[in-house]
Amino acid sequence: MKQSTKAIHTPYERRDAWDALQIPVYNSLAYEFDDASYMSDVFSGKVIVPDYSRVLNPTVMHLEDRVRNLTGAKEVSAFSSGMAAISAMLIAVSGTGKNIVSSKHMFGNTYLLVTRTLARFGVEARLVDLCNIDEVKNAVDENTCCIFLESVTNPQTEVADTRALGEIARKWNIPLIADTTIVPFTEFDGKKNGLDFQVVSSTKYISGGATSLGGLIIDYGNFPKVSECIKKEMVFNLGGYMGPQAAYMQVIGLETLEVRYRRQAETAKKIAEFLMTLPEVKAVGYPGLESHPNHKLFKELYGDTAGGMVTFDLSDQESCYNFINNLKLIHRATNLFDNRSLAIHPWSTIFGTLEDDEKREMDLKPTTIRLSIGLEDPEDLMEDIKQSLESRD
Ligand SMILES: *Cc1c(COP(=O)(O)O)cnc(C)c1O
């Protein structure tokens, strides 16, 4: 079966009592057992069926099954947010005295998780230029627990070569972990491109209409001890497992992912090309543009479509604020890949709590606007962008 068919036709593990066509939402917290010895087998992990919804829930298991079916992963674990999945992943591989080799170009809260929270437990963040393979080779040593990257960095839109990074990781027998939130896992083969684990904020493309928070760890099974740590320690002890309502929304989101993604990526490319023609726009960041410095590599790894996130630069922060304030159709909001288009000034919002110097080191700029392109007609979006750039107040 092709991806779009699989996204809809992954069977349920058990038939519902009433043969419901869509997976029921199992709000039940606990599950009853016929006898004590079977109950003991379940609690000791000999039999995998739900006993308590903090660690297994039938609706969440079905979302995990569908993602496993779509990615060819060995295991998939669903969490209550992208950050819950990322923190569980990095805690599962790290420990005091270990270091994580990654980039300064990271999602705001992931950057703070690595440089602040994990640092308090003696985990060192070695932030290098992941596009410079020699720099990565020099940074990795016997205490490195993983190489971590983002598929397209947000908002710098940088793309690193996962195949080359995967070779370094394999040489040291450590996992290569990628946050692939910006390009859905249905669009590329993570396993073939050197990844051992993908972490995803399913809040974004999977949920689609901004309906629910969620996160996924997609595990190709190359590091059985880490897999065990995620399924047992992380899910059980950190308590960040996904809830059934969110899983239900995300199962529905998954069914329309491919059509939404294609439409948003197509419109985003048109918007990126349109922005290039405007005199007020100083630079455009979109890996689907031939002029993007990582365009060729992006195409090799992730294919012909480049997602729905477009960034652009104006001459100064005041012009950015002016643009955002005058939008009539595009919403002033955070989030990505909602059905409606969104605009944000990352410097003063997502990264607003950091000092200016730290932001500059992360190659953030006060002149950048980030757009998340929705499902509207492209002409309407272009018109809104144009009128907003031309408005003065
Ligand atoms: C949004 C986002 C996250 C965090 O996900 P939440 O679901 O908001 O916790 C992590 N990484 C990237 C790239 C994101 O865009």
Short mmCIF file of C-alpha atoms and ligand atoms in Angstrom, two decimals:
data_model
loop_
_atom_site.label_atom_id
_atom_site.label_comp_id
_atom_site.label_asym_id
_atom_site.label_seq_id
_atom_site.Cartn_x
_atom_site.Cartn_y
_atom_site.Cartn_z
CA MET A 1 0.00 0.00 0.00
CA LYS A 2 1.09 3.55 -0.68
CA GLN A 3 1.43 6.11 2.15
CA SER A 4 -1.93 7.84 1.60
CA THR A 5 -3.77 4.48 1.71
CA LYS A 6 -1.86 3.28 4.78
CA ALA A 7 -2.62 6.53 6.61
CA ILE A 8 -6.31 5.60 6.53
CA HIS A 9 -6.37 1.79 6.37
CA THR A 10 -4.15 0.64 9.25
CA PRO A 11 -6.38 -1.94 11.00
CA TYR A 12 -7.24 -1.79 14.69
CA GLU A 13 -5.70 -4.40 16.88
CA ARG A 14 -9.13 -5.50 18.14
CA ARG A 15 -12.62 -4.99 16.77
CA ASP A 16 -14.70 -2.54 18.68
CA ALA A 17 -17.79 -4.02 20.36
CA TRP A 18 -20.00 -2.08 17.91
CA ASP A 19 -17.65 -2.22 14.90
CA ALA A 20 -17.17 1.53 14.97
CA LEU A 21 -15.50 2.66 11.75
CA GLN A 22 -13.32 5.26 13.47
CA ILE A 23 -11.22 4.29 16.50
CA PRO A 24 -13.20 4.90 19.73
CA VAL A 25 -11.77 7.29 22.33
CA TYR A 26 -10.93 5.07 25.28
CA ASN A 27 -11.19 7.51 28.16
CA SER A 28 -10.97 4.67 30.65
CA LEU A 29 -7.98 4.91 32.92
CA ALA A 30 -7.88 1.28 34.09
CA TYR A 31 -8.63 -2.11 32.51
CA GLU A 32 -9.97 -5.25 34.14
CA PHE A 33 -8.32 -8.69 34.15
CA ASP A 34 -9.95 -12.10 34.42
CA ASP A 35 -7.42 -13.60 36.81
CA ALA A 36 -4.41 -12.77 38.98
CA SER A 37 -1.71 -14.58 37.02
CA TYR A 38 -2.65 -12.90 33.70
CA MET A 39 -2.69 -9.60 35.58
CA SER A 40 0.81 -10.34 36.84
CA ASP A 41 1.99 -11.16 33.30
CA VAL A 42 0.69 -7.82 32.07
CA PHE A 43 2.31 -5.85 34.90
CA SER A 44 5.65 -7.57 34.36
CA GLY A 45 5.52 -6.79 30.63
CA LYS A 46 5.22 -10.42 29.43
CA VAL A 47 1.90 -9.54 27.78
CA ILE A 48 1.44 -6.10 26.23
CA VAL A 49 -2.14 -4.94 26.78
CA PRO A 50 -3.33 -1.76 28.49
CA ASP A 51 -3.53 -1.85 32.29
CA TYR A 52 -3.32 1.86 33.15
CA SER A 53 -3.63 4.78 30.72
CA ARG A 54 -0.48 6.63 31.85
CA VAL A 55 1.53 3.86 30.16
CA LEU A 56 -0.75 2.32 27.50
CA ASN A 57 -4.09 3.35 26.07
CA PRO A 58 -5.91 1.69 23.14
CA THR A 59 -6.57 4.95 21.28
CA VAL A 60 -2.98 6.13 21.69
CA MET A 61 -1.69 2.65 20.71
CA HIS A 62 -3.66 2.94 17.49
CA LEU A 63 -2.01 6.27 16.62
CA GLU A 64 1.37 4.68 17.37
CA ASP A 65 0.46 1.73 15.10
CA ARG A 66 -0.46 3.98 12.22
CA VAL A 67 2.79 5.93 12.50
CA ARG A 68 4.77 2.69 12.73
CA ASN A 69 3.03 1.45 9.61
CA LEU A 70 3.81 4.71 7.75
CA THR A 71 7.48 4.90 8.74
CA GLY A 72 8.57 1.26 8.93
CA ALA A 73 9.79 2.00 12.47
CA LYS A 74 10.30 -0.74 15.05
CA GLU A 75 8.64 1.22 17.85
CA VAL A 76 6.67 4.45 18.10
CA SER A 77 5.89 6.19 21.40
CA ALA A 78 3.37 9.00 21.67
CA PHE A 79 3.78 11.82 24.21
CA SER A 80 1.69 14.72 25.44
CA SER A 81 3.69 17.33 23.45
CA GLY A 82 6.68 17.67 21.18
CA MET A 83 8.78 18.85 24.14
CA ALA A 84 7.69 15.79 26.19
CA ALA A 85 8.93 13.53 23.36
CA ILE A 86 12.20 15.45 22.89
CA SER A 87 12.98 15.57 26.62
CA ALA A 88 12.18 11.84 27.04
CA MET A 89 14.42 11.06 24.05
CA LEU A 90 17.39 13.10 25.27
CA ILE A 91 17.07 11.90 28.88
CA ALA A 92 16.94 8.29 27.59
CA VAL A 93 20.32 8.61 25.85
CA SER A 94 22.20 10.99 28.17
CA GLY A 95 23.54 11.04 31.73
CA THR A 96 25.98 12.93 33.95
CA GLY A 97 29.33 13.39 32.19
CA LYS A 98 27.87 12.80 28.73
CA ASN A 99 27.69 15.36 25.96
CA ILE A 100 25.18 16.00 23.18
CA VAL A 101 26.62 17.19 19.88
CA SER A 102 24.13 19.51 18.23
CA SER A 103 23.73 22.93 16.63
CA LYS A 104 23.04 26.45 17.88
CA HIS A 105 20.17 26.44 15.42
CA MET A 106 17.49 24.82 17.51
CA PHE A 107 13.85 25.27 18.40
CA GLY A 108 13.73 27.67 21.40
CA ASN A 109 12.61 25.25 24.11
CA THR A 110 14.87 22.45 22.84
CA TYR A 111 17.79 24.88 23.02
CA LEU A 112 16.85 25.75 26.62
CA LEU A 113 16.33 22.06 27.50
CA VAL A 114 19.83 21.24 26.32
CA THR A 115 21.71 24.35 27.50
CA ARG A 116 19.86 24.88 30.82
CA THR A 117 17.79 21.92 32.08
CA LEU A 118 20.05 19.03 31.04
CA ALA A 119 23.12 21.12 31.89
CA ARG A 120 21.95 21.14 35.54
CA PHE A 121 22.29 17.34 35.52
CA GLY A 122 25.82 17.46 34.17
CA VAL A 123 25.06 16.92 30.49
CA GLU A 124 27.19 19.12 28.24
CA ALA A 125 25.76 20.78 25.12
CA ARG A 126 28.42 20.84 22.37
CA LEU A 127 26.89 23.20 19.87
CA VAL A 128 28.72 23.23 16.54
CA ASP A 129 28.04 23.93 12.88
CA LEU A 130 26.38 20.66 11.82
CA CYS A 131 26.91 21.62 8.17
CA ASN A 132 30.67 21.51 8.78
CA ILE A 133 31.39 17.77 8.97
CA ASP A 134 34.99 18.24 10.18
CA GLU A 135 33.75 20.39 13.05
CA VAL A 136 31.30 17.61 14.01
CA LYS A 137 34.04 14.96 13.80
CA ASN A 138 36.22 17.02 16.15
CA ALA A 139 33.39 17.56 18.63
CA VAL A 140 32.43 13.87 19.07
CA ASP A 141 34.36 11.91 21.69
CA GLU A 142 33.92 8.83 23.89
CA ASN A 143 31.48 10.73 26.16
CA THR A 144 29.17 11.79 23.33
CA CYS A 145 25.75 10.16 23.78
CA CYS A 146 24.11 11.29 20.52
CA ILE A 147 24.18 13.71 17.60
CA PHE A 148 20.97 15.72 17.52
CA LEU A 149 19.72 17.91 14.68
CA GLU A 150 16.57 19.47 13.27
CA SER A 151 15.63 18.58 9.67
CA VAL A 152 15.09 22.23 8.71
CA THR A 153 16.04 24.61 11.49
CA ASN A 154 13.40 27.01 12.69
CA PRO A 155 13.71 29.88 11.80
CA GLN A 156 17.19 29.78 10.14
CA THR A 157 16.02 27.15 7.56
CA GLU A 158 19.40 25.40 7.62
CA VAL A 159 19.63 21.80 6.37
CA ALA A 160 22.37 19.42 7.54
CA ASP A 161 23.42 16.21 5.78
CA THR A 162 21.93 13.37 7.83
CA ARG A 163 23.78 10.73 5.77
CA ALA A 164 27.19 12.23 6.58
CA LEU A 165 26.23 12.77 10.24
CA GLY A 166 24.89 9.19 10.36
CA GLU A 167 28.30 7.89 9.27
CA ILE A 168 29.99 9.69 12.16
CA ALA A 169 27.35 8.40 14.59
CA ARG A 170 27.81 4.81 13.38
CA LYS A 171 31.58 5.05 13.75
CA TRP A 172 31.11 5.93 17.44
CA ASN A 173 28.13 3.60 17.91
CA ILE A 174 25.89 6.46 19.07
CA PRO A 175 22.42 7.35 17.75
CA LEU A 176 21.68 10.10 15.23
CA ILE A 177 18.46 11.77 16.39
CA ALA A 178 16.52 14.28 14.28
CA ASP A 179 13.60 16.53 15.09
CA THR A 180 11.69 16.23 11.81
CA THR A 181 8.68 18.35 12.72
CA ILE A 182 9.15 20.67 9.72
CA VAL A 183 8.94 17.88 7.07
CA PRO A 184 6.44 15.07 7.79
CA PHE A 185 7.76 11.50 8.08
CA THR A 186 5.51 10.50 5.18
CA GLU A 187 7.73 12.55 2.83
CA PHE A 188 11.11 10.92 3.35
CA ASP A 189 12.77 7.74 4.53
CA GLY A 190 14.44 8.56 7.84
CA LYS A 191 16.00 5.12 8.13
CA LYS A 192 17.59 5.24 4.67
CA ASN A 193 18.91 8.74 5.33
CA GLY A 194 20.94 7.79 8.39
CA LEU A 195 18.51 8.45 11.28
CA ASP A 196 18.21 6.14 14.28
CA PHE A 197 15.40 8.09 15.93
CA GLN A 198 13.01 10.82 14.79
CA VAL A 199 11.29 13.09 17.28
CA VAL A 200 8.28 15.02 16.06
CA SER A 201 5.96 17.67 17.45
CA SER A 202 2.72 16.10 16.18
CA THR A 203 1.03 19.30 17.40
CA LYS A 204 2.01 20.70 14.00
CA TYR A 205 1.47 18.77 10.73
CA ILE A 206 -0.19 15.71 12.24
CA SER A 207 -2.83 17.58 14.23
CA GLY A 208 -3.31 20.00 11.35
CA GLY A 209 -6.08 22.27 12.49
CA ALA A 210 -4.30 23.17 15.76
CA THR A 211 -6.59 20.72 17.56
CA SER A 212 -4.23 19.00 19.99
CA LEU A 213 -0.74 18.87 21.45
CA GLY A 214 1.38 15.80 20.87
CA GLY A 215 4.84 14.40 20.32
CA LEU A 216 6.27 11.21 18.84
CA ILE A 217 9.46 9.22 19.15
CA ILE A 218 9.94 7.13 16.01
CA ASP A 219 12.48 4.42 16.77
CA TYR A 220 14.14 2.32 14.04
CA GLY A 221 15.34 -0.21 16.60
CA ASN A 222 19.10 0.21 16.13
CA PHE A 223 19.71 0.84 19.86
CA PRO A 224 17.67 -1.76 21.81
CA LYS A 225 18.80 -0.48 25.24
CA VAL A 226 17.60 3.03 24.40
CA SER A 227 14.30 1.60 23.04
CA GLU A 228 13.78 -0.24 26.32
CA CYS A 229 14.59 2.90 28.33
CA ILE A 230 12.01 4.93 26.35
CA LYS A 231 9.17 2.38 26.61
CA LYS A 232 9.84 1.53 30.25
CA GLU A 233 11.61 4.28 32.15
CA MET A 234 10.61 7.37 30.17
CA VAL A 235 6.93 6.59 29.61
CA PHE A 236 6.43 5.12 33.10
CA ASN A 237 8.56 7.47 35.22
CA LEU A 238 8.29 10.84 33.47
CA GLY A 239 4.53 10.47 32.94
CA GLY A 240 4.35 12.35 29.63
CA TYR A 241 2.33 9.76 27.65
CA MET A 242 -0.25 11.12 25.24
CA GLY A 243 -3.91 11.30 26.30
CA PRO A 244 -6.69 9.50 24.36
CA GLN A 245 -8.49 12.68 23.19
CA ALA A 246 -5.33 14.05 21.61
CA ALA A 247 -4.59 10.67 19.99
CA TYR A 248 -8.07 10.61 18.49
CA MET A 249 -7.64 14.10 16.99
CA GLN A 250 -4.23 13.12 15.63
CA VAL A 251 -5.48 9.87 14.06
CA ILE A 252 -7.98 12.02 12.15
CA GLY A 253 -5.23 14.54 11.33
CA LEU A 254 -3.02 11.78 9.97
CA GLU A 255 -5.74 10.73 7.51
CA THR A 256 -5.58 14.09 5.72
CA LEU A 257 -1.88 14.81 6.27
CA GLU A 258 -0.72 14.12 2.73
CA VAL A 259 -3.28 16.34 0.98
CA ARG A 260 -2.82 19.15 3.50
CA TYR A 261 0.96 18.91 3.30
CA ARG A 262 1.04 18.96 -0.53
CA ARG A 263 -1.30 21.92 -0.71
CA GLN A 264 0.58 23.91 1.96
CA ALA A 265 3.97 23.16 0.42
CA GLU A 266 2.75 24.17 -3.05
CA THR A 267 1.36 27.46 -1.74
CA ALA A 268 4.46 28.10 0.40
CA LYS A 269 6.67 27.83 -2.68
CA LYS A 270 4.49 30.34 -4.52
CA ILE A 271 4.63 32.70 -1.52
CA ALA A 272 8.43 32.34 -1.26
CA GLU A 273 8.80 33.15 -4.98
CA PHE A 274 6.42 36.08 -4.62
CA LEU A 275 8.35 37.47 -1.63
CA MET A 276 11.54 37.38 -3.72
CA THR A 277 9.98 39.88 -6.16
CA LEU A 278 9.12 42.49 -3.50
CA PRO A 279 11.51 45.44 -3.01
CA GLU A 280 10.82 45.64 0.77
CA VAL A 281 12.00 42.02 1.25
CA LYS A 282 15.76 41.74 1.80
CA ALA A 283 16.03 37.91 1.98
CA VAL A 284 13.79 34.83 1.82
CA GLY A 285 14.45 31.55 3.67
CA TYR A 286 12.82 28.53 2.01
CA PRO A 287 14.74 25.35 1.11
CA GLY A 288 12.42 24.80 -1.87
CA LEU A 289 13.92 27.85 -3.63
CA GLU A 290 16.83 27.12 -5.94
CA SER A 291 18.63 30.14 -4.48
CA HIS A 292 18.57 28.60 -0.95
CA PRO A 293 22.13 27.57 0.02
CA ASN A 294 21.01 24.02 1.01
CA HIS A 295 18.47 23.51 -1.79
CA LYS A 296 20.24 20.61 -3.52
CA LEU A 297 20.88 18.72 -0.29
CA PHE A 298 17.31 19.33 0.91
CA LYS A 299 15.96 17.85 -2.32
CA GLU A 300 18.17 14.77 -2.04
CA LEU A 301 17.08 14.08 1.54
CA TYR A 302 13.48 15.22 1.73
CA GLY A 303 12.22 15.32 -1.87
CA ASP A 304 10.58 17.86 -4.13
CA THR A 305 8.31 19.63 -1.67
CA ALA A 306 9.74 21.84 1.07
CA GLY A 307 6.92 22.29 3.57
CA GLY A 308 4.89 25.26 4.73
CA MET A 309 7.36 27.38 6.72
CA VAL A 310 8.75 30.47 4.95
CA THR A 311 10.89 33.16 6.56
CA PHE A 312 11.82 36.56 5.18
CA ASP A 313 13.74 39.63 6.26
CA LEU A 314 12.72 43.28 6.18
CA SER A 315 15.05 46.24 6.75
CA ASP A 316 14.50 46.55 10.54
CA GLN A 317 12.41 45.39 13.51
CA GLU A 318 10.03 48.34 13.18
CA SER A 319 9.12 47.29 9.63
CA CYS A 320 8.51 43.74 10.91
CA TYR A 321 6.14 45.01 13.61
CA ASN A 322 4.43 47.24 11.08
CA PHE A 323 3.95 44.28 8.72
CA ILE A 324 2.53 42.06 11.48
CA ASN A 325 0.22 44.78 12.78
CA ASN A 326 -1.32 45.45 9.37
CA LEU A 327 -2.13 41.86 8.38
CA LYS A 328 -5.83 41.36 7.71
CA LEU A 329 -6.04 37.67 6.79
CA ILE A 330 -2.87 36.03 8.13
CA HIS A 331 -3.14 35.56 11.90
CA ARG A 332 -0.70 36.94 14.48
CA ALA A 333 0.02 33.66 16.30
CA THR A 334 2.64 31.05 17.00
CA ASN A 335 2.26 27.38 15.91
CA LEU A 336 3.11 25.83 12.53
CA PHE A 337 1.06 24.08 9.83
CA ASP A 338 -2.33 25.13 11.12
CA ASN A 339 -5.00 25.11 8.37
CA ARG A 340 -4.88 28.94 8.55
CA SER A 341 -1.77 31.00 7.82
CA LEU A 342 0.15 32.50 10.73
CA ALA A 343 2.87 35.15 11.14
CA ILE A 344 5.29 35.74 14.01
CA HIS A 345 8.42 37.78 14.80
CA PRO A 346 10.61 35.03 16.38
CA TRP A 347 13.27 37.41 17.82
CA SER A 348 10.80 39.13 20.17
CA THR A 349 8.51 36.17 20.95
CA ILE A 350 9.78 32.54 20.76
CA PHE A 351 13.33 33.69 21.62
CA GLY A 352 12.22 36.77 23.59
CA THR A 353 13.62 35.63 26.95
CA LEU A 354 17.19 35.23 25.63
CA GLU A 355 19.82 38.02 25.69
CA ASP A 356 20.47 39.72 22.35
CA ASP A 357 24.05 38.38 22.24
CA GLU A 358 22.91 34.79 22.69
CA LYS A 359 20.31 35.26 19.96
CA ARG A 360 22.92 36.66 17.58
CA GLU A 361 25.13 33.65 18.26
CA MET A 362 22.18 31.49 17.21
CA ASP A 363 22.05 33.46 13.93
CA LEU A 364 18.67 34.90 14.81
CA LYS A 365 17.88 38.37 13.49
CA PRO A 366 15.48 41.10 14.65
CA THR A 367 14.57 41.59 10.98
CA THR A 368 13.07 38.11 10.40
CA ILE A 369 9.39 37.23 10.06
CA ARG A 370 8.26 33.60 10.08
CA LEU A 371 5.18 32.60 8.10
CA SER A 372 3.35 29.32 8.45
CA ILE A 373 1.35 28.81 5.28
CA GLY A 374 -2.16 27.38 5.60
CA LEU A 375 -4.78 26.11 3.18
CA GLU A 376 -6.08 29.47 1.93
CA ASP A 377 -5.98 30.46 -1.72
CA PRO A 378 -2.41 31.63 -2.53
CA GLU A 379 -3.67 34.81 -4.25
CA ASP A 380 -5.49 35.92 -1.10
CA LEU A 381 -2.34 35.39 0.94
CA MET A 382 -0.20 37.35 -1.54
CA GLU A 383 -2.65 40.19 -1.49
CA ASP A 384 -2.58 40.33 2.31
CA ILE A 385 1.24 40.31 2.34
CA LYS A 386 1.38 43.08 -0.26
CA GLN A 387 -1.17 45.36 1.42
CA SER A 388 0.48 44.87 4.79
CA LEU A 389 3.95 45.74 3.50
CA GLU A 390 2.55 48.86 1.88
CA SER A 391 0.58 50.02 4.94
CA ARG A 392 2.12 52.64 7.20
CA ASP A 393 0.96 53.30 10.76
C1 LIG B 1 6.79 23.23 18.00
C2 LIG B 1 8.08 22.54 17.89
C3 LIG B 1 8.56 21.79 18.97
C4 LIG B 1 7.83 21.67 20.30
O1 LIG B 1 6.61 20.99 20.15
P1 LIG B 1 5.39 21.17 21.19
O2 LIG B 1 4.39 20.20 20.65
O3 LIG B 1 4.95 22.59 21.12
O4 LIG B 1 5.90 20.81 22.54
C5 LIG B 1 9.77 21.16 18.82
N1 LIG B 1 10.49 21.25 17.69
C6 LIG B 1 10.06 21.96 16.63
C7 LIG B 1 10.90 22.02 15.39
C8 LIG B 1 8.85 22.64 16.69
O5 LIG B 1 8.43 23.37 15.65
#
